[in-house]
Each structure stands twice: as C-alpha cells, then as structure tokens.
Amino acid sequence: MTDLENCMATIIEVFHKYSEKEGDKHKLKKSELKDLIHDELPCLIGHVKDQAAMDSLMESLDSDGDSECNFQEFMTFVTMVTVCCHEFFEHDDE
C-alpha cells in the first residue's frame, strides 16, 4: 500500500480500536473520544482535561445530535486538526 493508503487504514483502525470498547461499535461515546484524544494525540490536544471543553468538542462534532461521534463526524475532527497542523507548520516555515 502507498503511504496515503496506510494512513487511511490507520485512521480507520484507530477509530474502531476505541469505538469497539462499549456500546455501538460504529460510534464513539464521549468517554471513548476522550480516551482516543488522550492516547493518540497527546502532543497536539491531549491537554484537553477540562470536562466543559470536552463537552464543547463533542457537541461541535455531533452533527446528528445523538451524543455520540460516528466515523464521518470523527473524520471531520481529524480533518480540522490536520488543517490546523498544516497551517501551523506552513507559518512556522516563514
């Protein structure tokens, strides 16, 4: 597989690693999302320990209002974080 294909497979694997812990295996509960962020993104946003911040993040991701994060909503989050990182490193080069 190419680098991009490997990255896509990894994103899917990470999502399911956490979504399969409890409840609907195709959605992340708030606690699963918090664990994923803490374990998989410690250098970027793992400092989000404030429950209000986590509630706000979950609310902004939860486009269908079911209090869970499906894969499409998760990909929106991954995309937003990736764009922010790209912009940071783009400005860092200047």
Short mmCIF file of the C-alpha atoms (twelve columns), coordinates in Angstrom:
data_MODEL
# 
_entry.id   MODEL 
# 
loop_
_atom_site.group_PDB 
_atom_site.id 
_atom_site.type_symbol 
_atom_site.label_atom_id 
_atom_site.label_alt_id 
_atom_site.label_comp_id 
_atom_site.label_asym_id 
_atom_site.label_seq_id 
_atom_site.Cartn_x 
_atom_site.Cartn_y 
_atom_site.Cartn_z 
_atom_site.pdbx_PDB_model_num 
ATOM 1  C CA . MET A 1  0.000   0.000  0.000  1 
ATOM 2  C CA . THR A 2  1.049   3.590  -0.529 1 
ATOM 3  C CA . ASP A 3  1.792   5.993  2.336  1 
ATOM 4  C CA . LEU A 4  -1.617  7.603  1.977  1 
ATOM 5  C CA . GLU A 5  -3.409  4.255  1.878  1 
ATOM 6  C CA . ASN A 6  -1.553  3.198  5.040  1 
ATOM 7  C CA . CYS A 7  -2.572  6.437  6.751  1 
ATOM 8  C CA . MET A 8  -6.214  5.923  5.798  1 
ATOM 9  C CA . ALA A 9  -6.136  2.338  7.096  1 
ATOM 10 C CA . THR A 10 -4.568  3.524  10.348 1 
ATOM 11 C CA . ILE A 11 -7.272  6.163  10.883 1 
ATOM 12 C CA . ILE A 12 -9.955  3.511  10.420 1 
ATOM 13 C CA . GLU A 13 -8.159  1.083  12.766 1 
ATOM 14 C CA . VAL A 14 -7.733  3.727  15.471 1 
ATOM 15 C CA . PHE A 15 -11.404 4.701  15.277 1 
ATOM 16 C CA . HIS A 16 -12.515 1.081  15.704 1 
ATOM 17 C CA . LYS A 17 -9.955  0.411  18.436 1 
ATOM 18 C CA . TYR A 18 -11.843 2.914  20.612 1 
ATOM 19 C CA . SER A 19 -15.398 2.588  19.269 1 
ATOM 20 C CA . GLU A 20 -15.443 -1.141 19.999 1 
ATOM 21 C CA . LYS A 21 -14.870 -0.675 23.738 1 
ATOM 22 C CA . GLU A 22 -18.546 -0.263 24.677 1 
ATOM 23 C CA . GLY A 23 -21.985 0.317  23.180 1 
ATOM 24 C CA . ASP A 24 -22.395 0.885  19.442 1 
ATOM 25 C CA . LYS A 25 -19.250 -0.393 17.754 1 
ATOM 26 C CA . HIS A 26 -19.651 2.139  14.950 1 
ATOM 27 C CA . LYS A 27 -19.702 5.223  17.171 1 
ATOM 28 C CA . LEU A 28 -17.515 6.799  19.828 1 
ATOM 29 C CA . LYS A 29 -19.067 7.695  23.155 1 
ATOM 30 C CA . LYS A 30 -17.765 10.841 24.818 1 
ATOM 31 C CA . SER A 31 -15.529 8.757  27.127 1 
ATOM 32 C CA . GLU A 32 -14.123 6.801  24.158 1 
ATOM 33 C CA . LEU A 33 -13.397 10.019 22.260 1 
ATOM 34 C CA . LYS A 34 -11.656 11.447 25.328 1 
ATOM 35 C CA . ASP A 35 -9.527  8.287  25.634 1 
ATOM 36 C CA . LEU A 36 -8.687  8.396  21.922 1 
ATOM 37 C CA . ILE A 37 -7.580  12.039 22.140 1 
ATOM 38 C CA . HIS A 38 -5.570  11.390 25.296 1 
ATOM 39 C CA . ASP A 39 -3.842  8.259  23.959 1 
ATOM 40 C CA . GLU A 40 -3.474  9.011  20.242 1 
ATOM 41 C CA . LEU A 41 -2.965  12.813 20.172 1 
ATOM 42 C CA . PRO A 42 -1.070  13.598 23.393 1 
ATOM 43 C CA . CYS A 43 1.242   16.209 21.865 1 
ATOM 44 C CA . LEU A 44 -1.455  18.054 19.946 1 
ATOM 45 C CA . ILE A 45 -4.586  18.226 22.075 1 
ATOM 46 C CA . GLY A 46 -4.130  15.705 24.840 1 
ATOM 47 C CA . HIS A 47 -4.161  18.588 27.296 1 
ATOM 48 C CA . VAL A 48 -7.966  18.782 26.991 1 
ATOM 49 C CA . LYS A 49 -8.781  17.629 30.506 1 
ATOM 50 C CA . ASP A 50 -11.497 20.162 31.239 1 
ATOM 51 C CA . GLN A 51 -14.884 18.437 31.061 1 
ATOM 52 C CA . ALA A 52 -16.526 21.589 29.676 1 
ATOM 53 C CA . ALA A 53 -14.004 21.677 26.834 1 
ATOM 54 C CA . MET A 54 -14.643 18.002 26.081 1 
ATOM 55 C CA . ASP A 55 -18.412 18.579 26.150 1 
ATOM 56 C CA . SER A 56 -17.996 21.515 23.772 1 
ATOM 57 C CA . LEU A 57 -15.799 19.468 21.424 1 
ATOM 58 C CA . MET A 58 -18.284 16.596 21.426 1 
ATOM 59 C CA . GLU A 59 -21.208 18.941 20.820 1 
ATOM 60 C CA . SER A 60 -19.456 20.567 17.881 1 
ATOM 61 C CA . LEU A 61 -18.627 17.163 16.351 1 
ATOM 62 C CA . ASP A 62 -22.046 15.632 16.976 1 
ATOM 63 C CA . SER A 63 -23.792 16.875 13.833 1 
ATOM 64 C CA . ASP A 64 -26.708 14.436 14.157 1 
ATOM 65 C CA . GLY A 65 -27.331 15.150 17.870 1 
ATOM 66 C CA . ASP A 66 -27.124 11.542 19.120 1 
ATOM 67 C CA . SER A 67 -24.449 12.318 21.769 1 
ATOM 68 C CA . GLU A 68 -22.001 10.002 20.005 1 
ATOM 69 C CA . CYS A 69 -19.374 10.507 17.325 1 
ATOM 70 C CA . ASN A 70 -19.795 8.397  14.191 1 
ATOM 71 C CA . PHE A 71 -16.976 7.836  11.692 1 
ATOM 72 C CA . GLN A 72 -17.982 10.743 9.470  1 
ATOM 73 C CA . GLU A 73 -18.040 13.107 12.465 1 
ATOM 74 C CA . PHE A 74 -14.688 11.688 13.588 1 
ATOM 75 C CA . MET A 75 -13.231 12.349 10.137 1 
ATOM 76 C CA . THR A 76 -14.427 15.952 10.373 1 
ATOM 77 C CA . PHE A 77 -12.445 16.222 13.617 1 
ATOM 78 C CA . VAL A 78 -9.347  14.583 12.082 1 
ATOM 79 C CA . THR A 79 -9.593  16.920 9.089  1 
ATOM 80 C CA . MET A 80 -9.919  20.022 11.283 1 
ATOM 81 C CA . VAL A 81 -6.890  19.017 13.383 1 
ATOM 82 C CA . THR A 82 -4.861  18.191 10.256 1 
ATOM 83 C CA . VAL A 83 -5.681  21.545 8.632  1 
ATOM 84 C CA . CYS A 84 -4.669  23.374 11.826 1 
ATOM 85 C CA . CYS A 85 -1.379  21.460 11.948 1 
ATOM 86 C CA . HIS A 86 -0.717  22.197 8.294  1 
ATOM 87 C CA . GLU A 87 -1.362  25.909 8.825  1 
ATOM 88 C CA . PHE A 88 0.885   25.942 11.909 1 
ATOM 89 C CA . PHE A 89 3.800   24.303 10.093 1 
ATOM 90 C CA . GLU A 90 3.208   26.421 6.993  1 
ATOM 91 C CA . HIS A 91 3.570   29.599 9.082  1 
ATOM 92 C CA . ASP A 92 6.467   28.089 11.045 1 
ATOM 93 C CA . ASP A 93 8.481   27.803 7.813  1 
ATOM 94 C CA . GLU A 94 8.215   31.543 7.120  1 
# 
